[in-house]
Amino acid sequence: MDNLGLVGMVSIFTAGLCIGLGAIGPAIGEGLALANAMRALAQQPDKTNTITRTLFVGMALIESTAIYCFVVSMILIFANPFWNHFQQGGA
């Protein structure tokens, strides 16, 4: 097998692993954050606005991790810098 095929296989495997783990981690984190926010709302209903605002900011930060993993996966598949390296005869 040539190096270009190997780079393609490794890139696709790594992209799948990245997006797989990058989706599971934030999903668990968002679930835990929501569960704790619901628990806090049940204990202190008068602080609903503060808890909800903090929850949404936290959810956005957690979700950004999944978006970064998606971007890295797309770079590995479509804009991989190693494609050109092996097509030009390097290493």
Coordinates of C-alpha atoms in Angstrom, one line a residue:
M1 CA 0.0 0.0 0.0
D2 CA 1.3 3.4 -0.9
N3 CA 1.8 6.2 1.7
L4 CA -1.1 8.2 0.3
G5 CA -3.5 5.4 1.0
L6 CA -2.1 4.9 4.5
V7 CA -2.4 8.7 5.2
G8 CA -6.1 8.5 4.0
M9 CA -6.9 5.6 6.2
V10 CA -5.3 7.0 9.3
S11 CA -6.9 10.4 8.7
I12 CA -10.4 8.9 8.4
F13 CA -9.9 6.7 11.5
T14 CA -8.6 9.6 13.5
A15 CA -11.4 11.9 12.4
G16 CA -14.0 9.3 13.4
L17 CA -12.3 8.8 16.8
C18 CA -12.1 12.6 17.3
I19 CA -15.7 13.3 16.5
G20 CA -16.9 10.2 18.4
L21 CA -15.1 11.1 21.6
G22 CA -15.8 14.8 21.0
A23 CA -19.5 14.1 20.9
I24 CA -19.7 11.7 23.9
G25 CA -17.8 14.0 26.3
P26 CA -19.9 17.1 25.8
A27 CA -23.1 15.1 25.9
I28 CA -22.2 13.7 29.3
G29 CA -21.1 17.1 30.5
E30 CA -24.3 18.8 29.3
G31 CA -26.4 16.1 30.9
L32 CA -24.6 16.5 34.2
A33 CA -24.9 20.3 34.0
L34 CA -28.6 20.2 33.3
A35 CA -29.2 17.7 36.1
N36 CA -27.4 19.9 38.6
A37 CA -29.2 23.0 37.3
M38 CA -32.6 21.3 37.8
R39 CA -31.5 20.3 41.3
A40 CA -30.5 23.9 42.1
L41 CA -33.8 25.2 40.7
A42 CA -35.7 22.8 42.9
Q43 CA -33.8 23.9 46.0
Q44 CA -33.8 27.7 45.2
P45 CA -36.7 28.7 42.9
D46 CA -36.2 32.4 43.6
K47 CA -32.8 32.2 41.8
T48 CA -34.2 30.9 38.6
N49 CA -32.9 33.7 36.3
T50 CA -29.4 33.5 37.7
I51 CA -29.2 29.7 37.5
T52 CA -30.7 29.6 34.0
R53 CA -28.4 32.3 32.6
T54 CA -25.4 30.5 34.1
L55 CA -26.6 27.2 32.7
F56 CA -26.9 28.6 29.2
V57 CA -23.4 30.1 29.3
G58 CA -22.0 26.8 30.6
M59 CA -23.9 24.8 27.9
A60 CA -22.4 27.0 25.2
L61 CA -18.9 26.5 26.5
I62 CA -19.4 22.7 26.7
E63 CA -20.9 22.6 23.2
S64 CA -17.9 24.5 21.8
T65 CA -15.7 21.5 22.6
A66 CA -17.8 19.4 20.3
I67 CA -17.7 22.0 17.6
Y68 CA -13.9 22.1 17.9
C69 CA -13.7 18.4 17.5
F70 CA -16.0 18.6 14.5
V71 CA -13.7 21.2 12.9
V72 CA -10.6 19.1 13.6
S73 CA -12.3 16.1 12.0
M74 CA -13.2 18.1 8.9
I75 CA -9.6 19.4 8.6
L76 CA -8.3 15.8 8.9
I77 CA -10.6 14.6 6.1
F78 CA -10.8 17.5 3.7
A79 CA -7.8 19.8 4.3
N80 CA -5.2 17.4 5.7
P81 CA -1.7 19.0 5.2
F82 CA -0.2 15.5 4.9
W83 CA -2.0 14.9 1.6
N84 CA 0.2 17.4 -0.3
H85 CA 3.3 16.2 1.5
F86 CA 3.0 12.6 0.2
Q87 CA 1.7 13.6 -3.2
Q88 CA 4.9 15.7 -3.8
G89 CA 7.1 12.8 -3.0
G90 CA 8.2 13.7 0.6
A91 CA 9.1 11.1 3.1

